[in-house]
CSV table of N, CA and C in Angstrom, one decimal:
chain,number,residue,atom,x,y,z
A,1,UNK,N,11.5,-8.7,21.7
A,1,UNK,CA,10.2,-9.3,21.8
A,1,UNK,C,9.2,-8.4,21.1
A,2,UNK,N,9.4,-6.7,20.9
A,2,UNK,CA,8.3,-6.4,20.2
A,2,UNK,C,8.8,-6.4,18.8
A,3,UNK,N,9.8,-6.6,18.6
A,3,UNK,CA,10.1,-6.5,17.4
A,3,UNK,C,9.1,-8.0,16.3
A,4,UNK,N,9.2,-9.1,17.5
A,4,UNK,CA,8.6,-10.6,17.0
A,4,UNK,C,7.4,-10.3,17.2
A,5,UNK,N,7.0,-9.6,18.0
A,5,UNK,CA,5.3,-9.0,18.1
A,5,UNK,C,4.7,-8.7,16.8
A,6,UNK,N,5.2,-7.4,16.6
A,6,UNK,CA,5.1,-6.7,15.5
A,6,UNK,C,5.3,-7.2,13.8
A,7,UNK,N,6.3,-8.2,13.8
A,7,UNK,CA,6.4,-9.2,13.1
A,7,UNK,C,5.2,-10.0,12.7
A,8,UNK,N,4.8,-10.5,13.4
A,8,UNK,CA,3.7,-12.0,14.0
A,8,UNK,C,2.6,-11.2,13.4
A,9,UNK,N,2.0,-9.6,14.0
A,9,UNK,CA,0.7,-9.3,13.7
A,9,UNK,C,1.5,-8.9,12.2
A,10,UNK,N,1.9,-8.4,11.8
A,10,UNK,CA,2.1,-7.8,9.7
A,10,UNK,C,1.4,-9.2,9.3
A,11,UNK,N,2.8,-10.5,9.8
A,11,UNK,CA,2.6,-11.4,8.7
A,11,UNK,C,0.9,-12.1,8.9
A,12,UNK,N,0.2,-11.9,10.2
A,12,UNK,CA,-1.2,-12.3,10.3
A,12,UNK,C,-2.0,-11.5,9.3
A,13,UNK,N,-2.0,-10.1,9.9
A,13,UNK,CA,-2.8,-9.2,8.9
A,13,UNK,C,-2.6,-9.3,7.3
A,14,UNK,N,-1.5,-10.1,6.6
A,14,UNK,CA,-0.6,-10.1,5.1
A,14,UNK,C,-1.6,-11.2,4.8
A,15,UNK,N,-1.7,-12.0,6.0
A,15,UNK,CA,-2.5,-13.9,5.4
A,15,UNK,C,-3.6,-12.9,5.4
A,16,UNK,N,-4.8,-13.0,5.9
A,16,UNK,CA,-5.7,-12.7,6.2
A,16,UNK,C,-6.2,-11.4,5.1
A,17,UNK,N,-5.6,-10.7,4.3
A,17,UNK,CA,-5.8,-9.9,3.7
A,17,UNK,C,-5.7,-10.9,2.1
A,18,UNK,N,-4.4,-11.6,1.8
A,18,UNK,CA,-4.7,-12.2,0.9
A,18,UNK,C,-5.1,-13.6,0.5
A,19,UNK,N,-5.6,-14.1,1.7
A,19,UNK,CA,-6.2,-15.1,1.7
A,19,UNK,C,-8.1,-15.2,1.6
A,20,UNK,N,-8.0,-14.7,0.2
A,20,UNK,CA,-9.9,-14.7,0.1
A,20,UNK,C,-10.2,-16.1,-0.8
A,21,UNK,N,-11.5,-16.0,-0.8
A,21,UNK,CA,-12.2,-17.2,-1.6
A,21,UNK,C,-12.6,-16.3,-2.3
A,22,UNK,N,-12.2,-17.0,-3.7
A,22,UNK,CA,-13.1,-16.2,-5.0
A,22,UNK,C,-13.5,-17.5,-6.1
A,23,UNK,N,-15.1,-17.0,-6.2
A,23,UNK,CA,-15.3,-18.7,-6.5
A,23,UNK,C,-16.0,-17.6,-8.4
A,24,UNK,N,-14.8,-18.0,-8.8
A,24,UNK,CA,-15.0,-16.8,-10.3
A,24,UNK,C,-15.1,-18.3,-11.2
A,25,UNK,N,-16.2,-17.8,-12.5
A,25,UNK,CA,-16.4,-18.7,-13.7
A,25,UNK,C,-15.1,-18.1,-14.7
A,26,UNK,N,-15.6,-18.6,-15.9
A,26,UNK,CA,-14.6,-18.4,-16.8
A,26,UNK,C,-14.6,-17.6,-17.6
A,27,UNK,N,-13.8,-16.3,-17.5
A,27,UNK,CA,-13.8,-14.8,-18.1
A,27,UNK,C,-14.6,-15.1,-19.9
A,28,UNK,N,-14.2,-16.1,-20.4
A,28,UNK,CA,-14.7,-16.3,-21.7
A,28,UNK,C,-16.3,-16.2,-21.9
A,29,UNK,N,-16.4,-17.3,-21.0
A,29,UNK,CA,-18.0,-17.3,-21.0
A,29,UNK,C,-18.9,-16.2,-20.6
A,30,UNK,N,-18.6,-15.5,-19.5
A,30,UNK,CA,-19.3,-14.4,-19.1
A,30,UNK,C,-18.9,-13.0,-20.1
A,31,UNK,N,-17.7,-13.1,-21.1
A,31,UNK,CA,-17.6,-12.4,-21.7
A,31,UNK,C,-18.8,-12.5,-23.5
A,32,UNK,N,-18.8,-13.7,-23.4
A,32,UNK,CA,-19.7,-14.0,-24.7
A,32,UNK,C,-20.9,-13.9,-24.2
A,33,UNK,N,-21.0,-14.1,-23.0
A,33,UNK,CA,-22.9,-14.0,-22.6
A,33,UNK,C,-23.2,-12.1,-22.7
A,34,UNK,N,-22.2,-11.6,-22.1
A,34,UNK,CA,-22.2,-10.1,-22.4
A,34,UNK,C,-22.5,-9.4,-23.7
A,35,UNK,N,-21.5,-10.3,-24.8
A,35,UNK,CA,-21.5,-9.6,-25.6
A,35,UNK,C,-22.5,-9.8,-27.2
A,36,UNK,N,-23.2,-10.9,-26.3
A,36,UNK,CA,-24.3,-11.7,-27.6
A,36,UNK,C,-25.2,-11.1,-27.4
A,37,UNK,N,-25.5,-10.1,-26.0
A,37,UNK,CA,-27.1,-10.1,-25.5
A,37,UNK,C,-27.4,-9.4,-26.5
A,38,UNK,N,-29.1,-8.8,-27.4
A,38,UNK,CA,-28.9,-7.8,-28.4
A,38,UNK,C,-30.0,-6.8,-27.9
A,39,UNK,N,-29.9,-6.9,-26.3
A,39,UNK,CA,-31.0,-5.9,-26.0
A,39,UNK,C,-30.1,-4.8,-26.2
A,40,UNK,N,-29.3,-4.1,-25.4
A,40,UNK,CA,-28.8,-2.9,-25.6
A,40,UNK,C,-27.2,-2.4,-25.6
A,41,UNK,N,-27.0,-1.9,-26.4
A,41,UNK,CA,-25.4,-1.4,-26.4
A,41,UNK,C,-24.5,-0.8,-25.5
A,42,UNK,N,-25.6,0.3,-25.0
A,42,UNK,CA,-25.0,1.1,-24.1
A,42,UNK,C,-25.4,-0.2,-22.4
A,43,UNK,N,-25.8,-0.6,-22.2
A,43,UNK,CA,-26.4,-1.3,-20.9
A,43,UNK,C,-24.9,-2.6,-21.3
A,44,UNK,N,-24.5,-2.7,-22.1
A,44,UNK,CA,-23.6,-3.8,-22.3
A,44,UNK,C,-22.4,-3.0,-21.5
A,45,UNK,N,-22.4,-1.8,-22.3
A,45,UNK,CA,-20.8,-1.1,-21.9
A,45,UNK,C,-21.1,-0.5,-20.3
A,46,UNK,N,-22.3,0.1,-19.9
A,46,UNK,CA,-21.8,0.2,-18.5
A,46,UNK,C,-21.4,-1.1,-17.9
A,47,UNK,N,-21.8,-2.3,-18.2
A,47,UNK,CA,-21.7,-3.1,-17.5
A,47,UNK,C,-20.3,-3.7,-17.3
A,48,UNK,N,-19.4,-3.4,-18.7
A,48,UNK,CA,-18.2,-3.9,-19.1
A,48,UNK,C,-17.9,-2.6,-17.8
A,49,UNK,N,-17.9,-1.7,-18.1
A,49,UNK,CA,-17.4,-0.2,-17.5
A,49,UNK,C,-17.0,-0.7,-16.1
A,50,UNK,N,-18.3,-1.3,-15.5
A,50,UNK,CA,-18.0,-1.7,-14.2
A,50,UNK,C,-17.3,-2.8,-13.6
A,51,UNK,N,-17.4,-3.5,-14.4
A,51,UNK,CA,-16.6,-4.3,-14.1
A,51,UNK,C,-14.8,-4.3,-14.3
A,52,UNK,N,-14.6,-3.4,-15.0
A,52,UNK,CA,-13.3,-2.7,-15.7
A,52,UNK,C,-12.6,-1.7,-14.2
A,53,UNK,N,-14.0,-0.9,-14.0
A,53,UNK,CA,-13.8,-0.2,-12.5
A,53,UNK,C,-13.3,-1.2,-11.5
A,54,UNK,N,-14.2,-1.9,-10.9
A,54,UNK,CA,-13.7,-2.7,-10.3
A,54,UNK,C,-12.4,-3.6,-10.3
A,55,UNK,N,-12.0,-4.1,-11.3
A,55,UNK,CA,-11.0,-4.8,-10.7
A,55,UNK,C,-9.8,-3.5,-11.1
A,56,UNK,N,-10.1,-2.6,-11.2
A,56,UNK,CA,-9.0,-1.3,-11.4
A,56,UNK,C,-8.8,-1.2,-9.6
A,57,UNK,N,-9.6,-1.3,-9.2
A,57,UNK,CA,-10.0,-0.5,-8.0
A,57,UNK,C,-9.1,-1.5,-6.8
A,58,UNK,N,-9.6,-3.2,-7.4
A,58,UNK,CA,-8.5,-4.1,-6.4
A,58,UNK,C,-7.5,-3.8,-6.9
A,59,UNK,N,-6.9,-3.9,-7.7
A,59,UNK,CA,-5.4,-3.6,-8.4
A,59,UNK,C,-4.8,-2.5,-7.7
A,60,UNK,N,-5.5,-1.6,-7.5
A,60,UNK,CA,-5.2,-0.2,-6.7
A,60,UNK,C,-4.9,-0.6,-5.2
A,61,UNK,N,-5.8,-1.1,-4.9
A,61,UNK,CA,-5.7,-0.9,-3.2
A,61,UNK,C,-4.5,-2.0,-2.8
A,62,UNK,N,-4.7,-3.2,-3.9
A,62,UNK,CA,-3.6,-4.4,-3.6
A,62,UNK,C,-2.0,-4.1,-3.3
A,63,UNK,N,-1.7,-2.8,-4.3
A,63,UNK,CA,-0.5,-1.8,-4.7
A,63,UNK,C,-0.7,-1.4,-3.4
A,64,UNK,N,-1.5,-0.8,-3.0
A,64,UNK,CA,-1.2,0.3,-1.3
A,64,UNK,C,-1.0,-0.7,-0.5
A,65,UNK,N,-1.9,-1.2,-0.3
A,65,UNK,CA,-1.8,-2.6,0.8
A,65,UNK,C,-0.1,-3.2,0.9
A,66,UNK,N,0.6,-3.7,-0.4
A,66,UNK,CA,1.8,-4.0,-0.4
A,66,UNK,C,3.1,-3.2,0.0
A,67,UNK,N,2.9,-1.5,-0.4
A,67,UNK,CA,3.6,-0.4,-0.1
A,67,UNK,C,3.5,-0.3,1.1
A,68,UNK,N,2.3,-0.2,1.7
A,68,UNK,CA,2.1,0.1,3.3
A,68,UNK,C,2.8,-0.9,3.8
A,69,UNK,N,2.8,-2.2,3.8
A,69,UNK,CA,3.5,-3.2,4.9
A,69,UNK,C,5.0,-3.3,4.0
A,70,UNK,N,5.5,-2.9,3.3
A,70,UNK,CA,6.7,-2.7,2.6
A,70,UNK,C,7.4,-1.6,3.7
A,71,UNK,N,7.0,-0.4,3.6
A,71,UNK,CA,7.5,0.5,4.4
A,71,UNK,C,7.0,0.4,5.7
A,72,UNK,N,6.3,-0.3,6.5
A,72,UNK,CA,6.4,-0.4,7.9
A,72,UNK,C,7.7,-1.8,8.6
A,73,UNK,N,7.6,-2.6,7.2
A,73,UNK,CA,9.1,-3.7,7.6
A,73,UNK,C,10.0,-2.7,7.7
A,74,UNK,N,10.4,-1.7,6.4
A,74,UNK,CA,11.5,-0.9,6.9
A,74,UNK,C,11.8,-0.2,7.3
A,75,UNK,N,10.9,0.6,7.9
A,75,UNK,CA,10.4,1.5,9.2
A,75,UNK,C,10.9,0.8,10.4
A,76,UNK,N,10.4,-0.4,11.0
A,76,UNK,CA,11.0,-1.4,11.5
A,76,UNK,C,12.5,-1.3,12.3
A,77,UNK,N,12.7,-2.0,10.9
A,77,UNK,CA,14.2,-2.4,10.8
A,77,UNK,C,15.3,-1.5,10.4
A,78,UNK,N,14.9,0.0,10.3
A,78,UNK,CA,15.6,1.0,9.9
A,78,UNK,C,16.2,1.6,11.4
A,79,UNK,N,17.5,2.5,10.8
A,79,UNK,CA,17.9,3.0,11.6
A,79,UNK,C,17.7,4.5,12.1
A,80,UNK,N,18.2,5.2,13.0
A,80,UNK,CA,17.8,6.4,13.2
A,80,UNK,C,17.7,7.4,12.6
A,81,UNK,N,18.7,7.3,11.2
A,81,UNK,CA,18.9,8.3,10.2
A,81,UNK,C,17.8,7.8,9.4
A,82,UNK,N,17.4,6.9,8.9
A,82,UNK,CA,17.4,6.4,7.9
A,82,UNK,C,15.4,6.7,8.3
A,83,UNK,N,15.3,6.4,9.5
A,83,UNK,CA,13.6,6.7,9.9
A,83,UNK,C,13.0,7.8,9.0
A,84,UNK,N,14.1,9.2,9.1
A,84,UNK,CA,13.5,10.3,8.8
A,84,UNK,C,13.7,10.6,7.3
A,85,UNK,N,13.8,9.4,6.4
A,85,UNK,CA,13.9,9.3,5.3
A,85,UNK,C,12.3,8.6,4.6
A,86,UNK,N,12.5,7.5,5.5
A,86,UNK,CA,11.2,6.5,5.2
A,86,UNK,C,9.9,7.7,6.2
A,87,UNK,N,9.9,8.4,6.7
A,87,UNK,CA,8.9,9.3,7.1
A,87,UNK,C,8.7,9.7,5.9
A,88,UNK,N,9.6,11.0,5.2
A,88,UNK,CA,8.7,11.6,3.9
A,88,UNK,C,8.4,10.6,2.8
A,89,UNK,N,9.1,9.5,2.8
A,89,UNK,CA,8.2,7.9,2.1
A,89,UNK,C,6.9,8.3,2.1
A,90,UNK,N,7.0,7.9,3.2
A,90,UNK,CA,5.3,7.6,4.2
A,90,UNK,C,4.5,8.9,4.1
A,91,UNK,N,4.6,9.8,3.7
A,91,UNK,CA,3.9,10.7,4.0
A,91,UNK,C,3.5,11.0,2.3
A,92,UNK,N,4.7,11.3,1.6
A,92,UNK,CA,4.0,10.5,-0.1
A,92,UNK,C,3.2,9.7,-0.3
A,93,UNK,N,3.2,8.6,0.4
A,93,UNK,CA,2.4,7.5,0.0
A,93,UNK,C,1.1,8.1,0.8
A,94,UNK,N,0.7,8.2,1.8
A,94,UNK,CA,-0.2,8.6,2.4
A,94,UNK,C,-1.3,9.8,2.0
A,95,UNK,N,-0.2,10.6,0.9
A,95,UNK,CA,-1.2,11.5,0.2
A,95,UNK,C,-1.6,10.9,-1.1
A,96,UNK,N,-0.8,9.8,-1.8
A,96,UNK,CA,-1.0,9.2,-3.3
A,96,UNK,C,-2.0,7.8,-2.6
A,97,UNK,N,-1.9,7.6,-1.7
A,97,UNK,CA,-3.3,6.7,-1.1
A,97,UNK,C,-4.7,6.9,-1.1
A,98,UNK,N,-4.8,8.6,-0.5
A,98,UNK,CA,-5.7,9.3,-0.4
A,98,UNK,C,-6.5,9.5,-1.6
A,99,UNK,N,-5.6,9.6,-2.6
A,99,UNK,CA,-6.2,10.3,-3.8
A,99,UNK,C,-6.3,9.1,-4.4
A,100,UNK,N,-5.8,8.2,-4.3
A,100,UNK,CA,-6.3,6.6,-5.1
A,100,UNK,C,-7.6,6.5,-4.3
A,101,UNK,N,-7.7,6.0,-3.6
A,101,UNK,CA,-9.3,6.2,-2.6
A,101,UNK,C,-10.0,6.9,-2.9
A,102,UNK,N,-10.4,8.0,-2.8
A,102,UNK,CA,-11.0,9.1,-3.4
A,102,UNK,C,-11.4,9.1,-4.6
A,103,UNK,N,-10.5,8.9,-5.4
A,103,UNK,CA,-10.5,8.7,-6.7
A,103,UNK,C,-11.5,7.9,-6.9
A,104,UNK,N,-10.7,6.6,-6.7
A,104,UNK,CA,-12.2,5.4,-7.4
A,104,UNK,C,-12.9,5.5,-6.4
A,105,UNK,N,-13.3,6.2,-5.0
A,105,UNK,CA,-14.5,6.5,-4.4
A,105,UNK,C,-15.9,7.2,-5.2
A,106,UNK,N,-15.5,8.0,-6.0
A,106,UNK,CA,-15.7,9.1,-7.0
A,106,UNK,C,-16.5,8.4,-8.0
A,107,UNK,N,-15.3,7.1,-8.6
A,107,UNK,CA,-15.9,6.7,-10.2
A,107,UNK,C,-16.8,5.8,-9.9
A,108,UNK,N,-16.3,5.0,-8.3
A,108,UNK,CA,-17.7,4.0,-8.2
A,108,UNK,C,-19.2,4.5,-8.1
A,109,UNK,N,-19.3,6.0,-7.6
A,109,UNK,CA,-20.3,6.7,-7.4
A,109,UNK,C,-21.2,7.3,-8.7
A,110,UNK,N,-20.0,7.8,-9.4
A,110,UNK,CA,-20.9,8.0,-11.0
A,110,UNK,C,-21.0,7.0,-11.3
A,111,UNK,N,-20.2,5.5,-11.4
A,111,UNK,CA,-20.9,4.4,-12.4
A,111,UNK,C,-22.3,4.0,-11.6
A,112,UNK,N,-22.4,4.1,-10.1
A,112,UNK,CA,-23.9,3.7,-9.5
A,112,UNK,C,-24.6,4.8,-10.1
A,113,UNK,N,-24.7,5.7,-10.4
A,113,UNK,CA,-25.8,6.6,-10.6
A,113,UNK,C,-26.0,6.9,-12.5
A,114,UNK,N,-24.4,6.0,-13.1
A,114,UNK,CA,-25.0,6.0,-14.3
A,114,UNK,C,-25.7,4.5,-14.8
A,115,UNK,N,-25.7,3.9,-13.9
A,115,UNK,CA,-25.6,2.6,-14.1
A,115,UNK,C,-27.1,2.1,-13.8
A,116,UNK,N,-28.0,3.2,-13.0
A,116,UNK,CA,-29.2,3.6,-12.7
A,116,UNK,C,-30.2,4.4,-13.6
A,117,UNK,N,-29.1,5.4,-15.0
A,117,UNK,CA,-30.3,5.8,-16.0
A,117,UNK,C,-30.5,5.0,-17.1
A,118,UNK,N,-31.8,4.8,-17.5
A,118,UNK,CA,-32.5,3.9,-18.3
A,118,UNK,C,-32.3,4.6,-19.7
A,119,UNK,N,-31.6,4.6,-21.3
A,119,UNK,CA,-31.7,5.4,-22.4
A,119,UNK,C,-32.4,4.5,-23.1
């Protein structure tokens, strides 16, 4: 029974994480409206910059998000030996999480503050 528990809430938290509304136009067009403007060069590329950040950043966390419920099914369904195998897994991942986090915590922070000076 906890095992169908435990089950039930993954596969809820798995919907609910990749089930968003994204009401996106068409990369072409927002790419030619970007790149016709002729006010400024550099205000073009932070802009490309950020937006390059960003979907770096979903791509990133989508990868952890999948790893983490990857190794809690076989955490699961593993055996006694095999636990203390998928532990130093988990504890790799848990430090290469940190640092992905941190990381683009970091770059989102310089692109807001470069994204704020006026040349």
């Amino acid at each position: 029974m906890k095992k169908f528990i435990a089950i039930l809430i993954v596969t809820i938290l798995v919907t609910f994480c990749l089930c968003n509304c994204i009401y996106a136009s068409s990369i072409t067009e927002s790419m030619r409206n970007l790149w016709n403007k002729n006010n400024s060069s550099a205000s073009s590329i932070r802009k490309m910059g950020g937006k390059v950040l960003y979907v770096t950043q979903l791509i990133g966390y989508a990868v952890a998000l999948i790893t983490l419920t990857i190794l809690g099914i076989r955490y699961m369904y593993s055996s006694t030996n095999d636990k203390a195998t998928i532990k130093e897994k988990l504890m790799a991942y848990v430090i290469g999480a940190v640092i992905l986090f941190g990381f683009s915590t970091v770059l989102g922070i310089i692109n807001s503050f470069i994204s704020e000076i006026n040349v």
